[in-house]
Coordinates of C-alpha atoms in Angstrom, one line a residue:
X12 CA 9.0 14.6 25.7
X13 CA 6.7 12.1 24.3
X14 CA 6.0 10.2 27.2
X15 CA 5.0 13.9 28.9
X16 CA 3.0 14.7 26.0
X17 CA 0.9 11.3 26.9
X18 CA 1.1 12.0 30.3
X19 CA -0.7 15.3 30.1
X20 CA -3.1 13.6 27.6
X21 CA -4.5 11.2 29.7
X22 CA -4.8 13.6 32.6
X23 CA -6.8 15.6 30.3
X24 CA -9.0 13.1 29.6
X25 CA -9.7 12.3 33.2
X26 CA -10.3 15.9 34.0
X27 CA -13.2 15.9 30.9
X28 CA -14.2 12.8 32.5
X29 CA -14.7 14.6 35.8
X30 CA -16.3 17.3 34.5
X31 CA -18.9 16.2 32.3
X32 CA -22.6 16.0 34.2
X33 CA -24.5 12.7 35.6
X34 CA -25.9 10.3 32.7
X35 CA -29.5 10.7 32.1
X36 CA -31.4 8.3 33.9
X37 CA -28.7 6.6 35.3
X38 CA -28.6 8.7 38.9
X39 CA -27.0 11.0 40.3
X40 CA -23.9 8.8 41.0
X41 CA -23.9 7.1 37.6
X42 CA -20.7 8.3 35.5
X43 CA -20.9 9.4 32.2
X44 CA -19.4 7.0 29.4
X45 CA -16.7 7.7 27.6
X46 CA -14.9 5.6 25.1
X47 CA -11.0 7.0 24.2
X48 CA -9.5 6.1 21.4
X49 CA -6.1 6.1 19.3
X50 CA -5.7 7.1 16.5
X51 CA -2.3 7.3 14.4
X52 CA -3.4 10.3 12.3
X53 CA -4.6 13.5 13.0
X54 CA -7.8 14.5 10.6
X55 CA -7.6 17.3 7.7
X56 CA -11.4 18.5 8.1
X57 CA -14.3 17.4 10.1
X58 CA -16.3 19.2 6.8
X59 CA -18.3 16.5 5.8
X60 CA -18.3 18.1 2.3
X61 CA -14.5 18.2 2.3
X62 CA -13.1 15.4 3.9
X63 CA -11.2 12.5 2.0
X64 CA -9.0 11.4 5.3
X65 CA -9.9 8.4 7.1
X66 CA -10.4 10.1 10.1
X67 CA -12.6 12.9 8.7
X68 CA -14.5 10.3 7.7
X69 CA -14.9 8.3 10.8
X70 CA -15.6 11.5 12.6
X71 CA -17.6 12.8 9.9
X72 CA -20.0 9.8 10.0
X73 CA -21.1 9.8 13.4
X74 CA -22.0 13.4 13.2
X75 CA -23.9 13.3 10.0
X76 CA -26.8 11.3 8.4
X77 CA -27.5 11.1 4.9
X78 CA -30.6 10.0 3.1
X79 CA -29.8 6.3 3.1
X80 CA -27.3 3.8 5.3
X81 CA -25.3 1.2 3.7
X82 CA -25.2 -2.2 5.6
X83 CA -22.0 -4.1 4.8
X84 CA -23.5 -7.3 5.9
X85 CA -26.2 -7.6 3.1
X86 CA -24.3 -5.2 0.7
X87 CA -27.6 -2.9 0.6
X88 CA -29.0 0.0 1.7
X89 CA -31.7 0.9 4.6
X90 CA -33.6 4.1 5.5
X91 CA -32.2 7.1 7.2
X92 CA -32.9 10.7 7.1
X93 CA -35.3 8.7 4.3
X94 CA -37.7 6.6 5.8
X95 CA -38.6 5.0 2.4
X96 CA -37.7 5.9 -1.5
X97 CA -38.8 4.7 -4.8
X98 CA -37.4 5.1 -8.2
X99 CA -39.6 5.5 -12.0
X100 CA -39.4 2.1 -14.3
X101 CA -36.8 3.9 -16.5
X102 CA -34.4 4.3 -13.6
X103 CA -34.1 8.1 -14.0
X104 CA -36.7 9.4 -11.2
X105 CA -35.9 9.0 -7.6
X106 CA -38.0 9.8 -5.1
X107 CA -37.5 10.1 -1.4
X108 CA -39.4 10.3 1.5
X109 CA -37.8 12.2 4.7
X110 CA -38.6 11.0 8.4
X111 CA -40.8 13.5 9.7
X112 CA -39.3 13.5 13.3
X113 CA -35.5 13.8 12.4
X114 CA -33.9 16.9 13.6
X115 CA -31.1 18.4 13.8
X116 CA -28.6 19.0 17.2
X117 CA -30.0 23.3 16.8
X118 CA -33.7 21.9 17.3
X119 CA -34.1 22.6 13.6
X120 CA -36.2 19.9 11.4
X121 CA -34.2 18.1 8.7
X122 CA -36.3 19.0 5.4
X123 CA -36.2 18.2 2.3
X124 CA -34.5 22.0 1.4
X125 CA -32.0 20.9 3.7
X126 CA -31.1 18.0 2.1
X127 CA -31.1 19.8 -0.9
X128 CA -28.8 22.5 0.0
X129 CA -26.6 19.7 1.4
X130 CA -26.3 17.7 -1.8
X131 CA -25.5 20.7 -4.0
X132 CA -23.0 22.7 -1.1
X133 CA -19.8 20.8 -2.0
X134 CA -19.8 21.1 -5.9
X135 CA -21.1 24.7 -5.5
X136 CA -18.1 25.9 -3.5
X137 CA -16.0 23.2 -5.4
X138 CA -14.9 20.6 -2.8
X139 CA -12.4 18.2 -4.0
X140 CA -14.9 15.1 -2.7
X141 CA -18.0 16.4 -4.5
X142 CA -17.1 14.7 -7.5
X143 CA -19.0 11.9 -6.0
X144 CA -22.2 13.6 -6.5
X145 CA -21.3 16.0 -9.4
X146 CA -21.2 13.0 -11.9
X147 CA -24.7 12.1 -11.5
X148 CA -26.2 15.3 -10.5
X149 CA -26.5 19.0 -10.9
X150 CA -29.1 21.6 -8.8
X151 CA -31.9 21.1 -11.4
X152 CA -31.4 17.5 -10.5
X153 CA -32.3 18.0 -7.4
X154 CA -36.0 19.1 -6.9
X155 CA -38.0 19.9 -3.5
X156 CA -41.2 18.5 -3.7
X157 CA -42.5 19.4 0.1
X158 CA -41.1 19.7 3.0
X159 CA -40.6 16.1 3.9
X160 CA -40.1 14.6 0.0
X161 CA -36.9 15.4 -2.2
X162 CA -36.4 14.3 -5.9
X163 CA -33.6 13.5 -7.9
X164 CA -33.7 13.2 -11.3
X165 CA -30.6 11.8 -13.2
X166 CA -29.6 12.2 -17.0
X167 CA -28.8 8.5 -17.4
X168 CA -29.8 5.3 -15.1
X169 CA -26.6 5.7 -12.6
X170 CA -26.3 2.1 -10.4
X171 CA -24.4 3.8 -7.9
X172 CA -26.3 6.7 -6.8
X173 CA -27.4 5.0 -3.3
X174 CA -23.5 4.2 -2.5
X175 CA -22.9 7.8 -2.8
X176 CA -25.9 8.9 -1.1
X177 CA -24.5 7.2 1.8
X178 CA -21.2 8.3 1.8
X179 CA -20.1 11.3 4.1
X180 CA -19.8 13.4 1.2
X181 CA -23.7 13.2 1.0
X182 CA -24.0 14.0 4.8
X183 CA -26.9 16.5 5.4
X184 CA -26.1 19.7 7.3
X185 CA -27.9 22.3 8.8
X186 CA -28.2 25.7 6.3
X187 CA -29.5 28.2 9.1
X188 CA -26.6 26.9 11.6
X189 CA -24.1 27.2 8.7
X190 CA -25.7 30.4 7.5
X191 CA -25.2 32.2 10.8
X192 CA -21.1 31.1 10.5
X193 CA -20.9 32.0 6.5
X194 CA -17.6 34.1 5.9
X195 CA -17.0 35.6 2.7
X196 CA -19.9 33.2 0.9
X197 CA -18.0 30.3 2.2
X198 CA -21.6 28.4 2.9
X199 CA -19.5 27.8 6.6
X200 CA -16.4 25.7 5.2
X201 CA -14.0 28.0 7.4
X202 CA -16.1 27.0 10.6
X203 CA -17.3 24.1 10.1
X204 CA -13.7 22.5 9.8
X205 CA -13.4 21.8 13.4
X206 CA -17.6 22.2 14.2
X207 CA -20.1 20.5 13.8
X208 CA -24.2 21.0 12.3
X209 CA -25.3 17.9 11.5
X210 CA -28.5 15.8 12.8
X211 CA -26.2 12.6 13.9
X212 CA -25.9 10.9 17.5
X213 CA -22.8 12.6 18.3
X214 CA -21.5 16.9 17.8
X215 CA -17.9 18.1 17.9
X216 CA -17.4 19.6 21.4
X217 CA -13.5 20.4 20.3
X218 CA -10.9 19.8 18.4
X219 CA -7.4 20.6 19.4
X220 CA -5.2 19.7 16.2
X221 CA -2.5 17.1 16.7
X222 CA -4.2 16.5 20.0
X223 CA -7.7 15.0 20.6
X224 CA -10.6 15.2 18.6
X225 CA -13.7 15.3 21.0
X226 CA -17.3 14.8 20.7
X227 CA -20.6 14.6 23.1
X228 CA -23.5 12.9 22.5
X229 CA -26.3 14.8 20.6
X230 CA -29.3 15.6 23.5
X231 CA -31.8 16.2 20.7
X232 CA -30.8 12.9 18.5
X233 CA -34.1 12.0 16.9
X234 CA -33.4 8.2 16.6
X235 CA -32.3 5.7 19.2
X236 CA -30.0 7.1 22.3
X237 CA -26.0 6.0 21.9
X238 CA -25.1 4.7 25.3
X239 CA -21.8 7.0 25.3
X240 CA -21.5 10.5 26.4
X241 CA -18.5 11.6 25.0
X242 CA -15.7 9.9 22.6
X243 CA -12.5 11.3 23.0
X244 CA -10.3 10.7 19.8
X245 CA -6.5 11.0 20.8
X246 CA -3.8 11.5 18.2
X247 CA -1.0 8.8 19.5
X248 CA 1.2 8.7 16.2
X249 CA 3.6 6.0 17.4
X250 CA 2.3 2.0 17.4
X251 CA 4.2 1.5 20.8
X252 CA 2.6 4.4 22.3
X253 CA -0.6 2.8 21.4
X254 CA -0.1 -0.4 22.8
X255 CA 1.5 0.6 26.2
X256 CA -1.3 3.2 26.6
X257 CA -4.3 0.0 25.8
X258 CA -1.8 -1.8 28.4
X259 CA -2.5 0.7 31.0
X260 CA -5.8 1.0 30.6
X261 CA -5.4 4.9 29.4
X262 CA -7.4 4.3 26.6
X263 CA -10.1 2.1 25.3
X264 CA -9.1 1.3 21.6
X265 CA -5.8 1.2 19.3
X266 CA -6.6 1.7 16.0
X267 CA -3.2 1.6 14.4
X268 CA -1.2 -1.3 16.2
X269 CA 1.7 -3.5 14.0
X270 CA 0.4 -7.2 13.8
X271 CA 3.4 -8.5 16.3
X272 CA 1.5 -6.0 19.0
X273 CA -1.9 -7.3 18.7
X274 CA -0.8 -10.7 19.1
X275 CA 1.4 -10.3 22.3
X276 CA -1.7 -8.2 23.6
X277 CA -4.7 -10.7 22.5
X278 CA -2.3 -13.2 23.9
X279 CA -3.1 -11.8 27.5
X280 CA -6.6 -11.5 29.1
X281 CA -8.9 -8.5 28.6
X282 CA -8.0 -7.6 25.0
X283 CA -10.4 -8.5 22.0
X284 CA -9.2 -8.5 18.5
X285 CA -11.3 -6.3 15.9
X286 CA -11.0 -6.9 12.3
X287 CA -12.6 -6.7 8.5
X288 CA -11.0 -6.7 5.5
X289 CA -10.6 -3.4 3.6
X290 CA -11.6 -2.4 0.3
X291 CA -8.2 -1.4 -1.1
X292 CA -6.1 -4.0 -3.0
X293 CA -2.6 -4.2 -3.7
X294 CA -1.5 -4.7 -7.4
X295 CA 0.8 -4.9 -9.8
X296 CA 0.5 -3.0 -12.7
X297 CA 2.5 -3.9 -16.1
X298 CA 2.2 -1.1 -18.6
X299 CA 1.7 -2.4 -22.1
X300 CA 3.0 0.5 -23.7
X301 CA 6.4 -0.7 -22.5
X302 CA 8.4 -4.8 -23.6
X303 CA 8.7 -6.9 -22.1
X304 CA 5.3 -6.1 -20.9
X305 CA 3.3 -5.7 -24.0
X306 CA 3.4 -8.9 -24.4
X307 CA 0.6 -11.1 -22.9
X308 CA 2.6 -14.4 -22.0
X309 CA 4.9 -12.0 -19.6
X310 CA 2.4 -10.6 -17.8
X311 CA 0.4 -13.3 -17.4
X312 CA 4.5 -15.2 -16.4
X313 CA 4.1 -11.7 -13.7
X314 CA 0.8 -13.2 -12.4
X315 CA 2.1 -16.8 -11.8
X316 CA 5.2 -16.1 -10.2
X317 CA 4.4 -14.8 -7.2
X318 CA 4.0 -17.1 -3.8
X319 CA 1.0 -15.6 -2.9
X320 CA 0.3 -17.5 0.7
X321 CA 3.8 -16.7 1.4
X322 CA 3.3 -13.8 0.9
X323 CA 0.4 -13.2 3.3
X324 CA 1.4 -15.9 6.2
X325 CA 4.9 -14.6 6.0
X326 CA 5.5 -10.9 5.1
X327 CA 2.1 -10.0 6.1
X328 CA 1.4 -12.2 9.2
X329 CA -2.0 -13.3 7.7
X330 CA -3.4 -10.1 8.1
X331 CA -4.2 -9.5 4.2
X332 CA -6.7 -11.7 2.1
X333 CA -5.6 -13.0 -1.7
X334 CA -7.5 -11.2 -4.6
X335 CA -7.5 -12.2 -8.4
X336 CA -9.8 -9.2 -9.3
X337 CA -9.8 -5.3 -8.3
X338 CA -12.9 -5.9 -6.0
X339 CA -12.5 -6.8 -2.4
X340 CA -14.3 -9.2 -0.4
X341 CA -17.2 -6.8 0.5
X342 CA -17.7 -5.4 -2.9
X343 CA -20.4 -6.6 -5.2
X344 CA -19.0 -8.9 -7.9
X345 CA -15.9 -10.2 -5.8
X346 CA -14.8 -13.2 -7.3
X347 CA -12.7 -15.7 -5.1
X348 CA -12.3 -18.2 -8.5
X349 CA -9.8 -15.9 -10.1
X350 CA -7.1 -16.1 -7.2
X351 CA -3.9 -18.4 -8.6
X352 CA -1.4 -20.2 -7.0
X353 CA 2.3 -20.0 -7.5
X354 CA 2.9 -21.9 -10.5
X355 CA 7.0 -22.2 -11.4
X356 CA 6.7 -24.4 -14.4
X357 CA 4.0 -22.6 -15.9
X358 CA 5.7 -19.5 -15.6
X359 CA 8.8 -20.7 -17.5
X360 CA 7.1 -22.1 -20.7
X361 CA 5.1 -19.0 -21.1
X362 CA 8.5 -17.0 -20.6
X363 CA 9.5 -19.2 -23.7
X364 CA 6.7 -18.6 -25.2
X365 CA 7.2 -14.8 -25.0
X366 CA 11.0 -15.2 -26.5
X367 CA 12.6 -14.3 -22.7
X368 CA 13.2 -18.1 -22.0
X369 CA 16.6 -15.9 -19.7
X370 CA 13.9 -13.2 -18.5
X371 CA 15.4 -9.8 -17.9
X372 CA 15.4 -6.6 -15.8
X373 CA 13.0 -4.0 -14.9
X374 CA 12.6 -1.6 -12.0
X375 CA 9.9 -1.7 -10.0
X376 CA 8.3 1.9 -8.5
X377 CA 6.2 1.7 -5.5
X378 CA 5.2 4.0 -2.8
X379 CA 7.0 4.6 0.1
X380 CA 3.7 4.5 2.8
X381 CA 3.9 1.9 5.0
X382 CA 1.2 -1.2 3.9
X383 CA -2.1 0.2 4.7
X384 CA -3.8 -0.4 8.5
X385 CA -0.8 -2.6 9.1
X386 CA 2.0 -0.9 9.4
X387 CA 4.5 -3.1 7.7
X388 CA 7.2 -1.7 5.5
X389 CA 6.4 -1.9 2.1
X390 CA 9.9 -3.0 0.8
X391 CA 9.2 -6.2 2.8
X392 CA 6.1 -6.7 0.1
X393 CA 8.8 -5.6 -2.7
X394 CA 11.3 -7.8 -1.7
X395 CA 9.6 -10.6 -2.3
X396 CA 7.8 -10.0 -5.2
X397 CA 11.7 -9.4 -6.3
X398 CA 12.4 -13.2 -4.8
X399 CA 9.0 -14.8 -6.8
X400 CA 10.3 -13.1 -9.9
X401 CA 14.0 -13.8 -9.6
X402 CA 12.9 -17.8 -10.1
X403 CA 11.9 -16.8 -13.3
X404 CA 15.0 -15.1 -14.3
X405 CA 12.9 -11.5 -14.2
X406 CA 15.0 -9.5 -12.4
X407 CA 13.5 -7.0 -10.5
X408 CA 15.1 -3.2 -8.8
X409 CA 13.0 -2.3 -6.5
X410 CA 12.4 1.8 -6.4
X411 CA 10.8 3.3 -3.3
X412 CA 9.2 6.8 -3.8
X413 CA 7.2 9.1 -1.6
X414 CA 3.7 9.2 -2.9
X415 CA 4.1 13.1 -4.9
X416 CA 6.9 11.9 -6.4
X417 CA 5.6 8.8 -7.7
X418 CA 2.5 10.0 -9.0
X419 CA 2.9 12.4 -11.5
X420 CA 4.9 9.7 -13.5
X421 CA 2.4 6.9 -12.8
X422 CA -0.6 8.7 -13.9
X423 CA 1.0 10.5 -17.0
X424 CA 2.0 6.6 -18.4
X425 CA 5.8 6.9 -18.0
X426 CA 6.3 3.6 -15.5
X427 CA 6.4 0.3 -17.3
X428 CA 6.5 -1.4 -13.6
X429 CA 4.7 -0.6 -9.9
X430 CA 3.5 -2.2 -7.2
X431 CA 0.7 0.1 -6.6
X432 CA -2.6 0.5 -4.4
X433 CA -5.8 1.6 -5.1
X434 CA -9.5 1.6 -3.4
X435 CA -13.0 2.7 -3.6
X436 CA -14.1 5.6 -2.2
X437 CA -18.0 4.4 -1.8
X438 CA -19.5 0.8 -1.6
X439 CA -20.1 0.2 -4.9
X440 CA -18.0 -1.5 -7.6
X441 CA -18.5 1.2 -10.3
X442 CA -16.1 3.6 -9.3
X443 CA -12.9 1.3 -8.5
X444 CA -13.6 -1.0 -11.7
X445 CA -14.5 1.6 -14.1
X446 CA -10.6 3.6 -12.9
X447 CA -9.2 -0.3 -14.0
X448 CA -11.1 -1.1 -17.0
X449 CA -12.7 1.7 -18.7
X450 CA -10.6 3.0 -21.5
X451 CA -11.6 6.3 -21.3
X452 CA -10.6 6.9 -17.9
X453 CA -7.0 8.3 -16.8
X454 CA -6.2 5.1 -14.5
X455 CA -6.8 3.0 -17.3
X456 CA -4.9 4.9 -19.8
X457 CA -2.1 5.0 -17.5
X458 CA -1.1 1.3 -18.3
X459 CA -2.4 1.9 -21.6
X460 CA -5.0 -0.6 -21.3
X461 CA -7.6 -1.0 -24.1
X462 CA -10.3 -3.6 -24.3
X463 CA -13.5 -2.5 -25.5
X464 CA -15.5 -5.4 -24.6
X465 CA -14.2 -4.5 -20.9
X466 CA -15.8 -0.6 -21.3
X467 CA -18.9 -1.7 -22.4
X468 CA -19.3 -4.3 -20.0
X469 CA -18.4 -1.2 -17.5
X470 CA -21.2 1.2 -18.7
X471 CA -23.9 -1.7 -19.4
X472 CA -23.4 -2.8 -15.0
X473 CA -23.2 0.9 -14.2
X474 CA -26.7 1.5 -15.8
X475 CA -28.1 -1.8 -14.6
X476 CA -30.3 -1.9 -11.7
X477 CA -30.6 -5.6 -11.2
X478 CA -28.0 -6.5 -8.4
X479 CA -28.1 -9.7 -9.8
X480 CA -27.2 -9.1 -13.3
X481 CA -24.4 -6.5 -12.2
X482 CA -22.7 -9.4 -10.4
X483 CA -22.2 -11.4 -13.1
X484 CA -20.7 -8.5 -15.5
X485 CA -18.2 -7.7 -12.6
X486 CA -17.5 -11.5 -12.3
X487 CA -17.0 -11.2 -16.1
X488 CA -15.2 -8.0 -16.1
X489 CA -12.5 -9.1 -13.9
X490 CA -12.2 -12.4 -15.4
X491 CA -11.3 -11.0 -19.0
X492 CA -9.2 -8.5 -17.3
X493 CA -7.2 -11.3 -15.4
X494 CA -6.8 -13.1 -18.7
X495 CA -5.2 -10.0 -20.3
X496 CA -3.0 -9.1 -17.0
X497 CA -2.1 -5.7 -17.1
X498 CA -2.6 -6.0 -13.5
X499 CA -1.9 -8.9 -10.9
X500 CA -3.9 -8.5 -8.1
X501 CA -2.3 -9.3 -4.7
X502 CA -3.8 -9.2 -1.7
X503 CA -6.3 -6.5 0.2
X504 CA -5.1 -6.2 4.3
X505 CA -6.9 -6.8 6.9
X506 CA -8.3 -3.8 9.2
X507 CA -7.1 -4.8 12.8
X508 CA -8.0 -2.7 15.7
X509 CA -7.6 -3.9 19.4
X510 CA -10.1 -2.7 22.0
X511 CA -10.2 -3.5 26.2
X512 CA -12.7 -6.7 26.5
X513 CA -15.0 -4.4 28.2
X514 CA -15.5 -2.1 24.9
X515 CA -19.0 -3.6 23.9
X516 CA -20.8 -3.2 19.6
X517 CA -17.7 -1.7 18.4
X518 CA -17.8 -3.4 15.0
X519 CA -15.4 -2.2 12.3
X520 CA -17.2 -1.1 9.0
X521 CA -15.7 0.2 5.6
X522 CA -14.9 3.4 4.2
X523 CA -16.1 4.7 7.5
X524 CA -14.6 2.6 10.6
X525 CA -17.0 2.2 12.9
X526 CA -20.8 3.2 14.3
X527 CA -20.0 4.7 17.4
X528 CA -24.0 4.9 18.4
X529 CA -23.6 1.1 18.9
X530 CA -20.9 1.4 21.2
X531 CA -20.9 0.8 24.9
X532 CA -18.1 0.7 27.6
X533 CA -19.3 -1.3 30.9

């Protein structure tokens, strides 16, 4: 049944392929371009204002453009929809200046109302993603100066306000399109699930759940051209389906191969490996309302026990990257100095020290998803943490639990024990370190961590503005909190994807996968 359910896929696909019109300039024999992808997961919403799925997202950001664009390479941010900004001396005013010629795929201009309307239409209807922009803004926040100049003005100085600006959840929308597909004062969330208004280089043409996600190239995209014509998003759930498909030739990328797959297929001409490291880390967390683990010398045992290059080269294939803090590589204030190696004998005299020179037993909770983008069973990652610990004499029962079974106990404080996971939702530290650090927040109360020097450190980078400065608190941050190890950090995976050698600018990116108006297929 599967292999018929494929079957009538790609035939699908070629039939779309047939029917679309010539390129543009490229004759009347030229044939359009169109890149097919798998994907392992169908999306929830193509709402830019409520989508929290990875595939939302990657949809999402091809269709919509916010104010400003994040560039992972120089951790920064460039003009978009805003051709240039500037913000008062006290960090409160923020002004910003809208490219006159952007429009949007009705024709429509992209003012500053629009942007406006936009900012405000998620927390007004009470998206779960708004939450992003509702803790630094409200609508008097948001002022429209003229047509082509928006301002924002915040309570407090906020550090990450451009990370969020250029998330998805700050993509700007059309109002009169959505207006004319309001139901019940929805402001368009019913239709625009599966549609598209947005001023991006590529608009949903369909989207047949469970099936294929398709979109076509915008014809009135104000910026530069993307060399595709359509991208055709097909939902192949199984790894092997993937592979044999890439094999083939019925697609153009697999986004969600195992490791052993990528290899066998980079091993053989006409594949090209894709990969970044993500933003999520692995952890484990020690709750010091609980012994053994209120007790420094154990957790920092916790931290030194573990084979960490084992771990990676052998359990994870070497597609992961050791972290010592709760940032990732591409964050601002990653640290590679606080990564430790195994150390056995260390690990023993500070068991002594902490009066379990025999160890003991705990359980050890940890969710039952596979390990993130690669696929890999996550009782292979439990295992041997419950080997590394075992040499200490800590001995370990590992629990599996499905995700809404684990968390209600997690977050309300009642696990002493987890291997757990955790990322940012935009590119900037703030939001992953303040959820591991800050006191008064519900994922730090959850291991009952208190430092205070920690929380202030947190509010004084989150009101800073100097990139500089906030690198060194995050650096500092993470060092005290690695000293009092309520959490050993692990690892973060890499993002592998595999794509035919004739896929050309398809460049993974975080939060949001890839820039499909860099694209080509030749």
């Amino acid at each position: 049944m599967r292999k018929v359910r494929v079957l009538l896929s790609v035939c699908l696909v070629l039939l779309l392929i047939a029917a679309l019109p010539a390129c543009k300039g490229g004759g009347p024999q030229s044939k359009p371009k169109v890149l097919r992808v798998a994907i392992g997961a169908d999306a929830v919403t193509l709402d830019p204002h409520d989508t929290v799925d990875f595939k939302g997202l990657m949809v999402a950001n091809n269709v919509y453009e916010r104010l400003v664009k994040y560039d992972p390479k120089t951790n920064s941010f460039k003009p978009w929809l805003a051709k240039s900004w500037e913000v008062s001396g006290d960090g409160l005013k923020w002004t910003f200046h809208l490219n006159e010629p952007a429009r949007f795929a009705s024709g429509n201009p992209v003012t500053a109302e629009a942007v406006k309307y936009s900012l405000l239409r998620g927390i007004k209807q009470k998206m779960f993603p708004s939450w992003m922009l509702s803790q630094c803004i409200d609508e008097n926040a948001v002022q429209v100066v003229d047509q082509q100049t928006l301002q924002i003005t915040l309570a407090k100085p906020y550090a990450p306000l451009l990370a969020i600006l250029s998330s998805v959840v700050a993509g700007v929308v059309d109002p009169k399109v959505i207006a004319e597909h309001e139901q019940n004062g929805d402001m368009g969330k019913t239709w625009l699930k599966d549609h598209s208004a947005g001023s991006g280089p590529f608009m949903v043409e369909s989207w047949q759940p469970k099936d294929r996600i398709v979109l076509v190239r915008n014809p009135k995209f104000w910026g530069q051209a993307p060399k595709l014509d359509q991208v055709v998003f097909l939902v192949v759930p199984e790894a092997s389906s993937q592979a044999a498909m890439l094999e083939k030739g019925d697609i153009d990328v697999a986004q969600d191969l195992l490791p052993d797959q990528v290899e066998q297929l980079v091993a053989k001409s006409g594949f090209q490996k894709l990969e970044m490291p993500d933003t999520v880390p692995y952890y484990l967390a020690m709750n010091l309302a609980f012994e053994p683990f209120k007790k420094k010398e154990v957790r920092q045992a916790v931290r030194y026990a573990i084979d960490y290059n084992g771990l990676i080269q052998n359990v994870l294939k070497a597609y992961a990257v050791q972290v010592g803090g709760i940032l990732a590589p591409s964050l601002l204030g990653y640290d590679p100095g606080l990564c430790v190696k195994q150390d056995v004998a260390k690990t023993k005299e500070l068991m002594r020290q902490a009066g379990y020179p025999d160890g003991f037993s705990v359980t050890m909770h940890y969710q039952s998803a596979p390990i993130k983008g690669l696929g890999i069973p996550p009782e292979n990652v439990a295992v041997k943490i419950q080997s590394d610990l075992a040499q200490i004499g800590i001995r370990v029962e590992p629990i599996k639990q499905d995700v809404g079974t684990l968390l209600e106990p997690y977050r309300s404080g009642k696990i002493p024990f987890a291997m757990w996971m955790w990322g940012p939702v935009y590119p900037d530290p703030d939001n992953i370190v303040t959820s591991h650090g800050d006191e008064n927040h519900g994922g730090t109360k959850r291991l009952s961590y208190v430092n205070h020097e920690v929380t202030e450190l947190i509010e004084k980078a989150r009101r800073s503005l100097d990139p500089a400065e906030r690198v060194q608190l995050y650096k500092k941050i993470q060092a005290i909190e690695a000293d009092d190890g309520a959490w050993a950090w692990l690892f973060v995976t890499k993002n592998v994807q595999l794509a035919r050698a004739n896929v050309k600018g398809y460049e993974l990116i975080p939060y949001w996968t890839v820039d499909l108006y860099r694209v080509d297929v030749q």
